[in-house]
mmCIF file of C-alpha atoms and ligand atoms in Angstrom:
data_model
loop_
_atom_site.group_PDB
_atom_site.id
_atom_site.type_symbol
_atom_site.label_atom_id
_atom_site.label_comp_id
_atom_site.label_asym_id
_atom_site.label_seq_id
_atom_site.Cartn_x
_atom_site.Cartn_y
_atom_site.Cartn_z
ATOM 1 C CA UNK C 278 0.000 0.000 0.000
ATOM 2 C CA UNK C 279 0.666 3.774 -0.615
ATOM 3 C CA UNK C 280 0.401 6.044 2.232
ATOM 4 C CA UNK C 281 -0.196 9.475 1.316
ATOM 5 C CA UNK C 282 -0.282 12.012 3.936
ATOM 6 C CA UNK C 283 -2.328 15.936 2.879
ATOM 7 C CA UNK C 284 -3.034 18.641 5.047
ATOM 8 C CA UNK C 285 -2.844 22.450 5.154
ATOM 9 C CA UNK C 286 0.870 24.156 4.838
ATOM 10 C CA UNK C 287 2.339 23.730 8.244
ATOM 11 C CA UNK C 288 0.544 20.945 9.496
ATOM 12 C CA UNK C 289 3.748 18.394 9.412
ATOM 13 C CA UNK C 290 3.286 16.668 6.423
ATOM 14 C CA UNK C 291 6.753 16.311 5.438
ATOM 15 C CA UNK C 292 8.271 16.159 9.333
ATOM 16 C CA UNK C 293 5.599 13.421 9.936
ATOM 17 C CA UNK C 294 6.445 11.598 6.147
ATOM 18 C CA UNK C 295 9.774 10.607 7.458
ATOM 19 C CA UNK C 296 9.357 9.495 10.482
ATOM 20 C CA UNK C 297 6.421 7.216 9.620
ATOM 21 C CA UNK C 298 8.639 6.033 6.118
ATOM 22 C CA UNK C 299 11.299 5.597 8.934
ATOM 23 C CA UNK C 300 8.968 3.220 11.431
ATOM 24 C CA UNK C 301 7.770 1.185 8.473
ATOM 25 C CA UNK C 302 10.685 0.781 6.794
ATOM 26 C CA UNK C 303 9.280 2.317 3.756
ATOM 27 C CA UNK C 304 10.907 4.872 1.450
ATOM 28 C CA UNK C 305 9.267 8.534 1.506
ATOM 29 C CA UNK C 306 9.145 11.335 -0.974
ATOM 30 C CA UNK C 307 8.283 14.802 -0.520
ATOM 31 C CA UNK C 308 6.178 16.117 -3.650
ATOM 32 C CA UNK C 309 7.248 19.684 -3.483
ATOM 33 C CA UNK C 310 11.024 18.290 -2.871
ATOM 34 C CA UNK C 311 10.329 15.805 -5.837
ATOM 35 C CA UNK C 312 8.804 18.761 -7.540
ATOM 36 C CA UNK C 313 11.830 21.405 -7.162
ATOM 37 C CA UNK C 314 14.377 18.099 -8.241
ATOM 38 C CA UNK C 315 12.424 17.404 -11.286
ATOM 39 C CA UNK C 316 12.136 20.892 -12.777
ATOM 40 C CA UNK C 317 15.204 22.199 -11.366
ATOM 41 C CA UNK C 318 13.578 25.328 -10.025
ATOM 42 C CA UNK C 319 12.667 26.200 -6.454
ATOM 43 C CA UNK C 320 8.270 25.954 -5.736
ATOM 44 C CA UNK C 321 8.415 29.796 -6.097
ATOM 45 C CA UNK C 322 9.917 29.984 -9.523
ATOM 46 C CA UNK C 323 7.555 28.034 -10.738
ATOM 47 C CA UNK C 324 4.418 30.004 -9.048
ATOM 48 C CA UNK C 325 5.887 33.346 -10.640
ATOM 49 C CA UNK C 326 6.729 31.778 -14.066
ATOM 50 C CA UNK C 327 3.630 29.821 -14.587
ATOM 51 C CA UNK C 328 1.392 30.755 -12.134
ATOM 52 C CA UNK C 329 -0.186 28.675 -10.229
ATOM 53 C CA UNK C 330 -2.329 26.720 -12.874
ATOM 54 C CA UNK C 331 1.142 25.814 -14.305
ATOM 55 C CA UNK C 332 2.206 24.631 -10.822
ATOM 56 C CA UNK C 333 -0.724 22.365 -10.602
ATOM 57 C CA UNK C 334 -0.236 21.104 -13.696
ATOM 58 C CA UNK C 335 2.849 19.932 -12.977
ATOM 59 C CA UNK C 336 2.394 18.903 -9.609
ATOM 60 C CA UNK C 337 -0.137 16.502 -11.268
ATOM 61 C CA UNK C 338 2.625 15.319 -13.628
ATOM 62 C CA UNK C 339 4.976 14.749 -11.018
ATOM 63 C CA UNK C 340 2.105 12.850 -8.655
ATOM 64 C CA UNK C 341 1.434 10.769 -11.701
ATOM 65 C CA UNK C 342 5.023 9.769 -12.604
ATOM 66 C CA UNK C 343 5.576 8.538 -8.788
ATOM 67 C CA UNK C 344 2.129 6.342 -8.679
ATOM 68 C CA UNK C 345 3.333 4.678 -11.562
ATOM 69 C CA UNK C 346 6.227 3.717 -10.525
ATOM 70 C CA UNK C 347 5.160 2.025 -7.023
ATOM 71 C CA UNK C 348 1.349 1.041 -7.975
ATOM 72 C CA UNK C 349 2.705 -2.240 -9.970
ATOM 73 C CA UNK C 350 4.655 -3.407 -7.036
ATOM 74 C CA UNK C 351 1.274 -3.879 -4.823
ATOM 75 C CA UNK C 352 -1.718 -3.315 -6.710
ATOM 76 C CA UNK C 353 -4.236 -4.503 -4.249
ATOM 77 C CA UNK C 354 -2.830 -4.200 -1.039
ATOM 78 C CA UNK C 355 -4.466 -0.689 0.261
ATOM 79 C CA UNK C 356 -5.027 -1.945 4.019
ATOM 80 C CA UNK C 357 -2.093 -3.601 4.328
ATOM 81 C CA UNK C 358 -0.095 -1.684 6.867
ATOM 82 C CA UNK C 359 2.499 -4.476 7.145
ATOM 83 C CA UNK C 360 3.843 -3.779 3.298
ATOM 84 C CA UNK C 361 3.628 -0.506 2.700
ATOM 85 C CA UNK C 362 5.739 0.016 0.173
ATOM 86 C CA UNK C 363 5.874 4.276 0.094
ATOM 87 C CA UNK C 364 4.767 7.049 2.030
ATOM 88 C CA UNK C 365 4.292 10.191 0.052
ATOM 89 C CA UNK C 366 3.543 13.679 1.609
ATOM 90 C CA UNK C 367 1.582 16.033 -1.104
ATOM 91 C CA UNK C 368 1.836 19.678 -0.711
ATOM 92 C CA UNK C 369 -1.244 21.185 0.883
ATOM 93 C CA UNK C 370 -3.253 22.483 -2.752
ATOM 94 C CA UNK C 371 -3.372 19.186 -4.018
ATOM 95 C CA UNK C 372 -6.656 18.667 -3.108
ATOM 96 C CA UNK C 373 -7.771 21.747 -5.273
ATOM 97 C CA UNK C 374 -6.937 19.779 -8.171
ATOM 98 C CA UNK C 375 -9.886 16.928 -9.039
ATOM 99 C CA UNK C 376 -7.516 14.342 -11.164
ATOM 100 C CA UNK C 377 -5.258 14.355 -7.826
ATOM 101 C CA UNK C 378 -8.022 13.575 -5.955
ATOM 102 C CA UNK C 379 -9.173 10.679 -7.898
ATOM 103 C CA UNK C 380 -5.445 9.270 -7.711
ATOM 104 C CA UNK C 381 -5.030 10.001 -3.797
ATOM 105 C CA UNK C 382 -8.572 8.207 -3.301
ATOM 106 C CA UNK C 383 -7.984 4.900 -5.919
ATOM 107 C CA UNK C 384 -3.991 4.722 -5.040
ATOM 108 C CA UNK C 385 -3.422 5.773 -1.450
ATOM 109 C CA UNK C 386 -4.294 5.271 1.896
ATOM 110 C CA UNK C 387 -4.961 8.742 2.863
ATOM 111 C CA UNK C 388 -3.962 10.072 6.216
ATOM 112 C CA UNK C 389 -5.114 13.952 6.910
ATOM 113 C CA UNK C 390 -3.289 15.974 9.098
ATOM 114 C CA UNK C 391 -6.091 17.859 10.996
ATOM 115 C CA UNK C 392 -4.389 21.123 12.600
ATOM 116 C CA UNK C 393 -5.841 23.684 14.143
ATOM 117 C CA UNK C 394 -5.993 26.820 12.266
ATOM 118 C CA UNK C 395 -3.732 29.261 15.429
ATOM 119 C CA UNK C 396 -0.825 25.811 15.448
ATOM 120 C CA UNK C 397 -0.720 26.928 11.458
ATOM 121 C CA UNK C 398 -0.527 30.461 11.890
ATOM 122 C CA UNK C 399 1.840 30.377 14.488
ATOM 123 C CA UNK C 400 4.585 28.114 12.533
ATOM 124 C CA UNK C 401 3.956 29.834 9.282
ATOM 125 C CA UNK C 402 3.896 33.576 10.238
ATOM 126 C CA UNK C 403 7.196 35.145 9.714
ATOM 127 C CA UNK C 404 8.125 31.676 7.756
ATOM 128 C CA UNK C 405 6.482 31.746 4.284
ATOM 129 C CA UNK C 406 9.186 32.333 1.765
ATOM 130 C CA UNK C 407 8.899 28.481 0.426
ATOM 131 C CA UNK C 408 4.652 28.468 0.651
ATOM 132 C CA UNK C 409 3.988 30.709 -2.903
ATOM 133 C CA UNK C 410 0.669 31.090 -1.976
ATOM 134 C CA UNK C 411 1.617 33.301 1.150
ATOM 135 C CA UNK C 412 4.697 34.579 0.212
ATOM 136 C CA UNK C 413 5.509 37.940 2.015
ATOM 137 C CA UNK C 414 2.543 38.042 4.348
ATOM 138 C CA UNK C 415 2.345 38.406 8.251
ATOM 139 C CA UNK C 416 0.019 39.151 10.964
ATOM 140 C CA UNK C 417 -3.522 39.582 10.303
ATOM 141 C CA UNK C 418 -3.406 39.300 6.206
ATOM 142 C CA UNK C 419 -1.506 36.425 6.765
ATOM 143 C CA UNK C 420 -4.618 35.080 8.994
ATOM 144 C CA UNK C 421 -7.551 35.623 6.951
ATOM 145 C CA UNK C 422 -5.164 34.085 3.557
ATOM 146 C CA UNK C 423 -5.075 30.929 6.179
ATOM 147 C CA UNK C 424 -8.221 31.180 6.915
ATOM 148 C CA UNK C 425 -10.002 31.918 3.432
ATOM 149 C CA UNK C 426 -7.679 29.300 1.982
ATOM 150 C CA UNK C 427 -8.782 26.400 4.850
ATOM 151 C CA UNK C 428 -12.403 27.465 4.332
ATOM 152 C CA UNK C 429 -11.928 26.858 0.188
ATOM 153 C CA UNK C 430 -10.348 23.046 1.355
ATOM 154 C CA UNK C 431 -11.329 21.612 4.363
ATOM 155 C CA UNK C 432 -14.216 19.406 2.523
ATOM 156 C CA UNK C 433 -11.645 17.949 -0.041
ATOM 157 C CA UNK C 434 -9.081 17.392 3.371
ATOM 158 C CA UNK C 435 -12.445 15.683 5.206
ATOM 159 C CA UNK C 436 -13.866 13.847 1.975
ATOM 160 C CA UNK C 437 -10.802 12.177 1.046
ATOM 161 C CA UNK C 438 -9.351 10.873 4.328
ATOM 162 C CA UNK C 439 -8.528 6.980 5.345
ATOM 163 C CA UNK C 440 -7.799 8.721 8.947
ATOM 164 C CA UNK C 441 -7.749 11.637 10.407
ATOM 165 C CA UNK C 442 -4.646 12.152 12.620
HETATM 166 C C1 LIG N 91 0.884 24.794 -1.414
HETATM 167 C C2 LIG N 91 1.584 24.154 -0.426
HETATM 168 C C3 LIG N 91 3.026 23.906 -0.501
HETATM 169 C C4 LIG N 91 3.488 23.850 -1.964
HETATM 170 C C5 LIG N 91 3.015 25.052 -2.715
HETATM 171 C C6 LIG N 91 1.507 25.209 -2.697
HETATM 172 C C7 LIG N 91 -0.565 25.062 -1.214
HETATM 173 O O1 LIG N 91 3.329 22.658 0.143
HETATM 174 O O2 LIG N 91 3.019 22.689 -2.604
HETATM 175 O O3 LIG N 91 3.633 26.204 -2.158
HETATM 176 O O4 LIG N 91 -1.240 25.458 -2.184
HETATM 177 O O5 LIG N 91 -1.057 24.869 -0.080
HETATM 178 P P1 LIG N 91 3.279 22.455 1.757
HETATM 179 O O6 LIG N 91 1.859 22.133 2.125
HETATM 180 O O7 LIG N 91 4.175 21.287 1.969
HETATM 181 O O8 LIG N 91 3.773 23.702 2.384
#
């Protein structure tokens, strides 16, 4: 089985990804990281050259590309915890993108990291140069972007979860 981990930007997707790869033995890749290796430009580059259509777009690619390669090894063994064969952690807008949600829900076992929204805005103020979508903000713009972006997700985090940790 796949284990694919979403949640919003600061929730621990990527701290959590290793150390649950780590405890099953299982290799782990970081989408964005996987992302900035494939294309050879950082998240942000690719938000300001292609905006962020051509981010999803390729974030799809790049989701895509990874399935493929580890689906074949296991193809029907989504409950089986004790061969797990990858855990993936997606970046947070995934969801916002229907084709990745159709993959995340046929492929994966999906585990949402539920965070409250003042945990979020407390590790991401003052720490936003890598999330595009909040580049440069602080304070009080930087809460309602959390807040207006959570609202626009939350349903796709709910809907698509195995677990919610
Ligand atoms: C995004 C989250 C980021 C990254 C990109 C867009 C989002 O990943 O994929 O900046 O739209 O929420 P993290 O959730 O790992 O920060």
């Amino acid at each position: 089985m796949i284990i694919s981990l979403i949640g919003f930007m600061g929730a621990g997707k990527t701290t959590l990804g290793k150390e649950l790869g780590k405890s099953l033995g299982a290799p782990v890749i970081d989408l964005d990281e996987y992302i900035e290796e494939y294309e050879g430009k950082k998240i942000s580059e690719i938000f300001s050259e292609s905006s962020e259509a051509g981010f999803r777009q390729i974030e799809l690619n790049c989701f895509e590309n990874i399935l493929e390669e580890h689906i074949s090894e296991n193809p029907d063994t989504l409950e089986d915890f004790t061969r797990c064969t990858l855990v993936i952690s997606l970046g947070g807008g995934i969801v916002t993108t229907p084709e990745c949600r159709d993959l995340i829900s046929r492929f994966t076992y999906c585990v949402y990291l539920k965070c409250d929204l003042d945990t979020i805005f407390s590790r991401l103020d003052g720490n936003t140069d890598n999330r595009a979508l909040l580049a440069g903000q602080q304070g009080e713009s930087l809460r309602s972007s959390i807040e207006r972006i959570f609202a626009e997700r939350e349903g796709y985090y709910l809907s698509l979860a195995n677990k919610i940790i």
